[in-house]
Amino acid sequence: MRIGYSHWGFLGDGVTDTPDGGRSHRKTLVDGLVATGHDIVFLQADRDTTEARTPVVGPYVWDEGLPEVDALFLEWRWPVRGRNDTPCQAAGHTCDLHRQQQLVDHYVHRLGVPALLWDKDQRLAPADPIRAASHVTVCEPALYPRHGARSLLFPVADQVLDMADPKALADGDRRLPLVYVGNQYGRDAAFDAFFAPAAHSLEHEVAGKWTDTGRWPHVRFTGRISFQEGLALHHQSHATVLLAPDRYVTSGQFTQRVFEAVLSGCAPVIPAHYRGAATVVPGELHACGGAHVADITHGVAGMAVGGKTRLLDRCLRRLDVFRLSRQINTINAVLDQFGRVDDGS
C-alpha cells in the first residue's frame, strides 16, 4: 500500500527547543511499515531538513501536495494557542493544523480514503464527528483506549528488545539517584505527589520545559536538553519516575520514557494507581507516594550488579507489549478491515 503519513516532528534527533516525543519511536514505526512492504509518503514539512539541517537518509518521500494514496495515517494535531491557530503569516505560526485539515477534507471527506487517526495525546474530542466516519479508525497509545478507540502503543524495535542485555545495563557507575526527563504539561499534581517529596532527600535533576516551578524551590530544574542528552541522562541515573497527566493514568497510556529509561538501565518507578502498572513495570517499582519513591530509589541505587541485573531483566520483559511487530500487526489489521491489504503484509 501507499500510505500518506502526516506528522509534525522529526525522524532524527531534531532540534532541542521543540516538544516532540515521537523522535524515540516514529522512525521505528515507519521503518517497520516499509519493511512489511508499504510505501510511505510524508505529507507535512520535512523538518529534519528545514529546521534541524540534518536530512534523514532512507526510502522516504515528502510531498506537501495531495498525492494519490491508498490510506491515510494521521498523528493527530490539535489547536495550540498562539502557535497553529493563528494566520499563516503570523509570527511564530506553524502550519501543522491547517495542513491536517486540508488532508482530512481531501482524503477523508472528499475521497473516502481509509484513515487511521493516532490520537497520541488524547486530544480528539469524544463527540468529534470524524470518529463516526465508517472509514476512519481512531487509535490511542494506551492499554485501555477511550471512546471506542483501538490500542496502538509507541513501538520499540523487536531487535532492540531481543538484543538488550540486562547485565550490561546494570554495570557501570551512575552519578544521580533520581531523574526526570520531560516537559511540565499537565504533570503538576503527579510531580507534587511523587517526585518533589523524594527530591528533598535525593540528588536529582529535572530536564525539560518547566515554566512554573516556584512551588518547588528545592528541585533542580535544568531546562530543555537535546534528545540524545535526554538518553544520556537516563544512562547516568539509577531511577526515574513515570509522571503523567490524569488522562494517561486512567487509560494506561505510557509515554516513550518507560522504554527510554529501561533501555538505559534506569529503573522506572511508577505511581501504584497508574492503570496497567503491573503490565509495564515490576511490582517492586510501584510507589504509593513521594517517600516511597525515595525508598525505592535508595534501594535501586544500593543494589549489587546481580540484583540490578535481575530487576532490569524483569523490566525488559514487560516492554514486550511495546514490541514493534505487535504495533505493525495492529496497523495492518486496521487496513485489512477496509479490504485494502490482500496478503496480510
Short mmCIF file of C-alpha atoms in Angstrom, two decimals:
data_model
loop_
_atom_site.label_atom_id
_atom_site.label_comp_id
_atom_site.label_asym_id
_atom_site.label_seq_id
_atom_site.Cartn_x
_atom_site.Cartn_y
_atom_site.Cartn_z
CA MET A 1 0.00 0.00 0.00
CA ARG A 2 0.96 3.62 -0.42
CA ILE A 3 0.33 5.28 2.94
CA GLY A 4 0.18 9.05 3.32
CA TYR A 5 1.72 9.75 6.73
CA SER A 6 1.14 13.10 8.48
CA HIS A 7 3.33 14.03 11.44
CA TRP A 8 4.65 17.32 12.83
CA GLY A 9 8.02 16.36 14.19
CA PHE A 10 11.27 14.69 13.29
CA LEU A 11 12.62 11.34 12.20
CA GLY A 12 16.08 12.11 13.56
CA ASP A 13 17.23 13.97 16.66
CA GLY A 14 15.60 17.20 15.50
CA VAL A 15 16.13 20.42 17.42
CA THR A 16 16.18 20.95 21.17
CA ASP A 17 13.54 23.65 21.50
CA THR A 18 10.51 21.61 20.49
CA PRO A 19 8.25 19.11 22.29
CA ASP A 20 8.42 16.04 20.03
CA GLY A 21 8.33 12.77 21.92
CA GLY A 22 7.90 10.97 18.60
CA ARG A 23 11.64 11.10 17.99
CA SER A 24 12.04 7.97 20.10
CA HIS A 25 9.69 5.84 18.02
CA ARG A 26 8.45 7.50 14.81
CA LYS A 27 11.27 6.27 12.57
CA THR A 28 10.98 2.83 14.18
CA LEU A 29 7.32 2.63 13.22
CA VAL A 30 7.83 3.99 9.69
CA ASP A 31 10.74 1.63 9.03
CA GLY A 32 8.59 -1.24 10.27
CA LEU A 33 5.84 -0.33 7.81
CA VAL A 34 8.36 -0.09 4.97
CA ALA A 35 9.86 -3.46 5.93
CA THR A 36 6.44 -5.11 5.60
CA GLY A 37 6.03 -3.82 2.06
CA HIS A 38 4.29 -0.46 2.39
CA ASP A 39 5.38 2.73 0.65
CA ILE A 40 5.34 5.85 2.82
CA VAL A 41 4.87 9.42 1.64
CA PHE A 42 5.16 12.09 4.32
CA LEU A 43 2.52 14.79 3.93
CA GLN A 44 3.83 17.50 6.27
CA ALA A 45 7.03 19.55 6.05
CA ASP A 46 10.45 17.87 6.16
CA ARG A 47 11.54 19.47 9.41
CA ASP A 48 14.68 17.33 9.66
CA THR A 49 15.98 19.18 6.59
CA THR A 50 14.50 22.65 7.03
CA GLU A 51 14.92 23.09 10.81
CA ALA A 52 17.45 20.56 12.07
CA ARG A 53 19.58 20.80 8.89
CA THR A 54 20.16 17.06 9.10
CA PRO A 55 18.26 15.27 6.30
CA VAL A 56 17.34 11.72 7.19
CA VAL A 57 18.52 9.17 4.64
CA GLY A 58 16.16 6.35 3.74
CA PRO A 59 13.33 5.25 1.47
CA TYR A 60 11.34 8.34 2.38
CA VAL A 61 9.36 10.75 0.21
CA TRP A 62 7.89 14.10 1.27
CA ASP A 63 5.01 15.65 -0.65
CA GLU A 64 3.25 18.81 0.51
CA GLY A 65 0.66 18.49 -2.23
CA LEU A 66 -2.19 15.98 -2.36
CA PRO A 67 -0.65 12.83 -3.87
CA GLU A 68 -2.58 9.66 -4.56
CA VAL A 69 -2.51 7.33 -1.55
CA ASP A 70 -4.27 4.11 -0.56
CA ALA A 71 -4.60 5.03 3.10
CA LEU A 72 -4.03 8.00 5.39
CA PHE A 73 -2.15 7.83 8.70
CA LEU A 74 -2.51 10.91 10.91
CA GLU A 75 -0.53 11.63 14.04
CA TRP A 76 -3.36 13.82 15.30
CA ARG A 77 -2.69 17.53 15.75
CA TRP A 78 -4.79 19.88 17.92
CA PRO A 79 -5.06 23.67 18.35
CA VAL A 80 -2.17 25.19 20.29
CA ARG A 81 -2.97 28.77 21.21
CA GLY A 82 -0.70 31.32 19.59
CA ARG A 83 1.11 28.71 17.53
CA ASN A 84 -1.05 26.86 14.99
CA ASP A 85 -4.36 28.67 15.50
CA THR A 86 -3.01 31.94 14.06
CA PRO A 87 -2.96 33.22 10.45
CA CYS A 88 -0.35 31.55 8.27
CA GLN A 89 1.80 34.68 8.00
CA ALA A 90 1.73 35.46 11.73
CA ALA A 91 4.98 35.43 13.69
CA GLY A 92 5.66 32.04 15.24
CA HIS A 93 2.92 30.30 13.24
CA THR A 94 3.22 26.60 12.48
CA CYS A 95 1.00 25.21 9.76
CA ASP A 96 0.56 21.67 11.05
CA LEU A 97 -3.11 22.14 11.98
CA HIS A 98 -4.06 23.87 8.73
CA ARG A 99 -2.30 21.17 6.73
CA GLN A 100 -4.02 18.43 8.71
CA GLN A 101 -7.42 19.97 7.99
CA GLN A 102 -6.56 20.10 4.29
CA LEU A 103 -5.65 16.40 4.40
CA VAL A 104 -8.84 15.48 6.26
CA ASP A 105 -11.01 17.48 3.88
CA HIS A 106 -9.39 15.98 0.80
CA TYR A 107 -8.75 12.36 1.73
CA VAL A 108 -11.34 11.61 4.41
CA HIS A 109 -14.33 13.75 3.42
CA ARG A 110 -13.92 14.12 -0.34
CA LEU A 111 -12.29 10.83 -1.43
CA GLY A 112 -13.27 8.49 1.41
CA VAL A 113 -9.74 7.14 1.76
CA PRO A 114 -9.34 4.73 4.70
CA ALA A 115 -7.72 6.63 7.56
CA LEU A 116 -6.02 5.71 10.82
CA LEU A 117 -6.01 8.58 13.28
CA TRP A 118 -3.40 8.12 16.03
CA ASP A 119 -4.50 10.36 18.91
CA LYS A 120 -1.14 10.31 20.66
CA ASP A 121 -2.01 12.97 23.24
CA GLN A 122 -5.71 12.11 23.67
CA ARG A 123 -6.82 15.47 22.28
CA LEU A 124 -9.62 14.36 19.93
CA ALA A 125 -12.97 15.31 21.44
CA PRO A 126 -15.30 12.38 22.25
CA ALA A 127 -18.06 13.95 20.13
CA ASP A 128 -15.87 14.88 17.15
CA PRO A 129 -17.80 13.78 14.01
CA ILE A 130 -14.70 12.24 12.47
CA ARG A 131 -14.98 9.37 14.97
CA ALA A 132 -18.27 8.31 13.36
CA ALA A 133 -16.90 8.04 9.82
CA SER A 134 -17.02 4.38 8.76
CA HIS A 135 -13.64 4.54 7.03
CA VAL A 136 -11.83 6.16 9.99
CA THR A 137 -10.27 4.23 12.88
CA VAL A 138 -9.06 6.13 15.94
CA CYS A 139 -6.15 4.66 17.89
CA GLU A 140 -4.59 5.72 21.18
CA PRO A 141 -1.21 4.67 22.64
CA ALA A 142 -2.97 3.34 25.72
CA LEU A 143 -3.61 -0.12 27.14
CA TYR A 144 -7.23 0.88 27.76
CA PRO A 145 -8.14 3.34 24.98
CA ARG A 146 -11.23 5.50 25.35
CA HIS A 147 -14.30 6.28 23.27
CA GLY A 148 -14.12 3.17 21.08
CA ALA A 149 -10.51 3.73 20.01
CA ARG A 150 -8.06 0.89 19.40
CA SER A 151 -4.77 0.42 21.19
CA LEU A 152 -1.65 1.37 19.19
CA LEU A 153 1.31 1.77 21.53
CA PHE A 154 4.57 3.61 20.99
CA PRO A 155 6.83 0.98 19.41
CA VAL A 156 10.24 -0.43 20.29
CA ALA A 157 12.07 -2.35 17.56
CA ASP A 158 11.98 -6.10 18.09
CA GLN A 159 15.74 -6.33 17.54
CA VAL A 160 16.42 -3.73 20.23
CA LEU A 161 14.38 -5.70 22.77
CA ASP A 162 15.85 -9.03 21.72
CA MET A 163 19.44 -7.78 21.97
CA ALA A 164 19.09 -5.83 25.22
CA ASP A 165 21.48 -7.22 27.85
CA PRO A 166 20.34 -6.56 31.44
CA LYS A 167 23.80 -7.37 32.80
CA ALA A 168 25.44 -4.77 30.56
CA LEU A 169 22.76 -2.24 31.51
CA ALA A 170 23.33 -2.91 35.22
CA ASP A 171 27.09 -2.39 35.01
CA GLY A 172 28.78 0.98 35.35
CA ASP A 173 28.67 3.95 37.67
CA ARG A 174 25.76 6.38 37.74
CA ARG A 175 26.08 9.89 39.11
CA LEU A 176 22.42 10.57 40.01
CA PRO A 177 19.94 8.60 42.12
CA LEU A 178 16.83 10.19 40.55
CA VAL A 179 15.99 11.98 37.31
CA TYR A 180 13.05 13.14 35.29
CA VAL A 181 13.28 13.91 31.58
CA GLY A 182 10.18 15.53 30.11
CA ASN A 183 8.02 18.63 29.99
CA GLN A 184 5.64 20.01 32.59
CA TYR A 185 2.44 19.73 30.57
CA GLY A 186 -0.32 18.55 32.94
CA ARG A 187 2.06 16.86 35.36
CA ASP A 188 1.99 19.23 38.34
CA ALA A 189 -0.16 17.01 40.56
CA ALA A 190 1.92 13.90 39.86
CA PHE A 191 5.15 15.83 40.36
CA ASP A 192 3.85 17.24 43.66
CA ALA A 193 2.91 13.80 44.95
CA PHE A 194 5.76 11.60 43.72
CA PHE A 195 8.87 13.50 42.62
CA ALA A 196 9.08 16.66 44.70
CA PRO A 197 8.99 14.92 48.12
CA ALA A 198 11.69 12.45 47.06
CA ALA A 199 13.85 15.30 45.79
CA HIS A 200 14.25 16.57 49.36
CA SER A 201 16.47 13.62 50.23
CA LEU A 202 17.97 12.55 46.89
CA GLU A 203 20.37 14.10 44.43
CA HIS A 204 18.30 14.64 41.32
CA GLU A 205 17.77 16.55 38.09
CA VAL A 206 14.68 17.56 36.10
CA ALA A 207 15.30 18.24 32.42
CA GLY A 208 12.64 19.67 30.13
CA LYS A 209 10.37 22.67 29.72
CA TRP A 210 9.11 23.58 33.20
CA THR A 211 7.95 27.20 33.29
CA ASP A 212 6.03 27.34 36.60
CA THR A 213 8.33 25.97 39.29
CA GLY A 214 8.02 28.43 42.18
CA ARG A 215 6.32 25.90 44.45
CA TRP A 216 9.36 23.58 44.31
CA PRO A 217 12.39 25.74 45.22
CA HIS A 218 14.35 22.68 46.33
CA VAL A 219 14.13 20.95 42.94
CA ARG A 220 16.93 21.30 40.41
CA PHE A 221 15.43 22.19 37.03
CA THR A 222 17.98 22.35 34.21
CA GLY A 223 15.78 23.27 31.23
CA ARG A 224 15.38 21.67 27.85
CA ILE A 225 18.05 19.35 26.57
CA SER A 226 18.52 17.57 23.26
CA PHE A 227 17.04 14.15 22.56
CA GLN A 228 20.44 12.45 22.83
CA GLU A 229 21.24 14.33 26.04
CA GLY A 230 17.99 13.01 27.49
CA LEU A 231 19.02 9.45 26.72
CA ALA A 232 22.45 10.13 28.23
CA LEU A 233 20.85 11.48 31.41
CA HIS A 234 18.94 8.23 31.86
CA HIS A 235 22.23 6.35 31.41
CA GLN A 236 23.65 8.42 34.28
CA SER A 237 20.75 7.82 36.68
CA HIS A 238 19.58 4.97 38.86
CA ALA A 239 15.86 5.70 38.67
CA THR A 240 13.20 7.90 37.15
CA VAL A 241 9.51 8.40 37.92
CA LEU A 242 6.83 7.90 35.27
CA LEU A 243 4.86 11.12 35.68
CA ALA A 244 1.74 11.61 33.57
CA PRO A 245 -1.43 13.68 33.24
CA ASP A 246 -4.54 12.09 34.73
CA ARG A 247 -5.93 11.12 31.31
CA TYR A 248 -2.86 8.97 30.70
CA VAL A 249 -3.02 7.41 34.16
CA THR A 250 -6.67 6.38 33.85
CA SER A 251 -6.28 4.91 30.35
CA GLY A 252 -2.95 3.21 30.90
CA GLN A 253 -1.08 5.37 28.39
CA PHE A 254 2.67 5.07 28.84
CA THR A 255 4.96 7.52 27.10
CA GLN A 256 8.27 6.68 25.48
CA ARG A 257 10.01 7.49 28.77
CA VAL A 258 9.45 3.98 30.10
CA PHE A 259 11.46 2.25 27.40
CA GLU A 260 13.98 5.09 27.09
CA ALA A 261 14.70 4.57 30.79
CA VAL A 262 14.80 0.78 30.86
CA LEU A 263 16.97 0.54 27.75
CA SER A 264 19.38 2.91 29.51
CA GLY A 265 19.49 0.79 32.67
CA CYS A 266 17.43 3.36 34.62
CA ALA A 267 14.68 1.86 36.79
CA PRO A 268 11.18 3.24 36.01
CA VAL A 269 9.36 3.94 39.28
CA ILE A 270 5.62 4.26 38.72
CA PRO A 271 2.71 5.54 40.82
CA ALA A 272 0.94 2.43 42.08
CA HIS A 273 -2.50 3.68 40.99
CA TYR A 274 -1.43 4.01 37.35
CA ARG A 275 -3.77 1.79 35.33
CA GLY A 276 -1.86 -1.08 33.77
CA ALA A 277 1.16 -0.52 36.01
CA ALA A 278 1.62 -4.25 36.63
CA THR A 279 1.68 -4.91 32.90
CA VAL A 280 4.52 -2.49 32.21
CA VAL A 281 6.57 -2.21 35.42
CA PRO A 282 7.58 -4.84 38.04
CA GLY A 283 5.74 -4.59 41.34
CA GLU A 284 8.80 -3.64 43.37
CA LEU A 285 8.93 -0.34 41.44
CA HIS A 286 5.32 0.65 42.23
CA ALA A 287 5.28 3.67 44.56
CA CYS A 288 2.47 4.86 46.85
CA GLY A 289 3.87 8.37 47.28
CA GLY A 290 6.97 10.52 47.35
CA ALA A 291 8.51 8.91 50.45
CA HIS A 292 8.05 5.53 48.83
CA VAL A 293 9.77 6.81 45.66
CA ALA A 294 12.74 7.81 47.81
CA ASP A 295 12.84 4.38 49.49
CA ILE A 296 12.66 2.54 46.16
CA THR A 297 15.35 4.75 44.64
CA HIS A 298 17.68 4.24 47.60
CA GLY A 299 17.17 0.51 47.19
CA VAL A 300 17.91 0.54 43.47
CA ALA A 301 20.99 2.75 43.90
CA GLY A 302 22.32 0.39 46.55
CA MET A 303 21.77 -2.84 44.60
CA ALA A 304 24.65 -5.09 43.70
CA VAL A 305 25.07 -5.78 39.99
CA GLY A 306 23.38 -9.16 40.26
CA GLY A 307 20.25 -7.76 41.88
CA LYS A 308 20.01 -4.90 39.46
CA THR A 309 20.52 -7.27 36.52
CA ARG A 310 17.55 -9.33 37.66
CA LEU A 311 15.43 -6.20 38.15
CA LEU A 312 16.26 -4.84 34.70
CA ASP A 313 15.57 -8.23 33.18
CA ARG A 314 12.05 -8.10 34.64
CA CYS A 315 11.66 -4.55 33.30
CA LEU A 316 12.82 -5.58 29.83
CA ARG A 317 10.37 -8.47 29.69
CA ARG A 318 7.50 -6.10 30.38
CA LEU A 319 8.45 -3.96 27.41
CA ASP A 320 7.23 -6.75 25.14
CA VAL A 321 3.82 -5.05 24.95
CA PHE A 322 5.51 -2.18 23.04
CA ARG A 323 7.17 -4.53 20.53
CA LEU A 324 7.13 -3.08 17.00
CA SER A 325 5.77 -6.23 15.38
CA ARG A 326 2.70 -6.03 17.63
CA GLN A 327 2.03 -2.44 16.54
CA ILE A 328 2.54 -3.26 12.85
CA ASN A 329 0.03 -6.09 13.21
CA THR A 330 -2.46 -3.62 14.66
CA ILE A 331 -1.98 -1.19 11.78
CA ASN A 332 -2.31 -3.92 9.17
CA ALA A 333 -5.45 -5.21 10.89
CA VAL A 334 -6.95 -1.73 10.65
CA LEU A 335 -6.06 -1.50 6.97
CA ASP A 336 -7.28 -5.02 6.34
CA GLN A 337 -10.72 -4.25 7.76
CA PHE A 338 -11.19 -1.91 4.80
CA GLY A 339 -10.20 -4.67 2.37
CA ARG A 340 -7.07 -2.83 1.30
CA VAL A 341 -4.46 -5.39 2.35
CA ASP A 342 -4.63 -8.56 0.26
CA ASP A 343 -1.90 -10.72 1.78
CA GLY A 344 -1.74 -9.51 5.43
CA SER A 345 1.61 -7.83 4.90
#
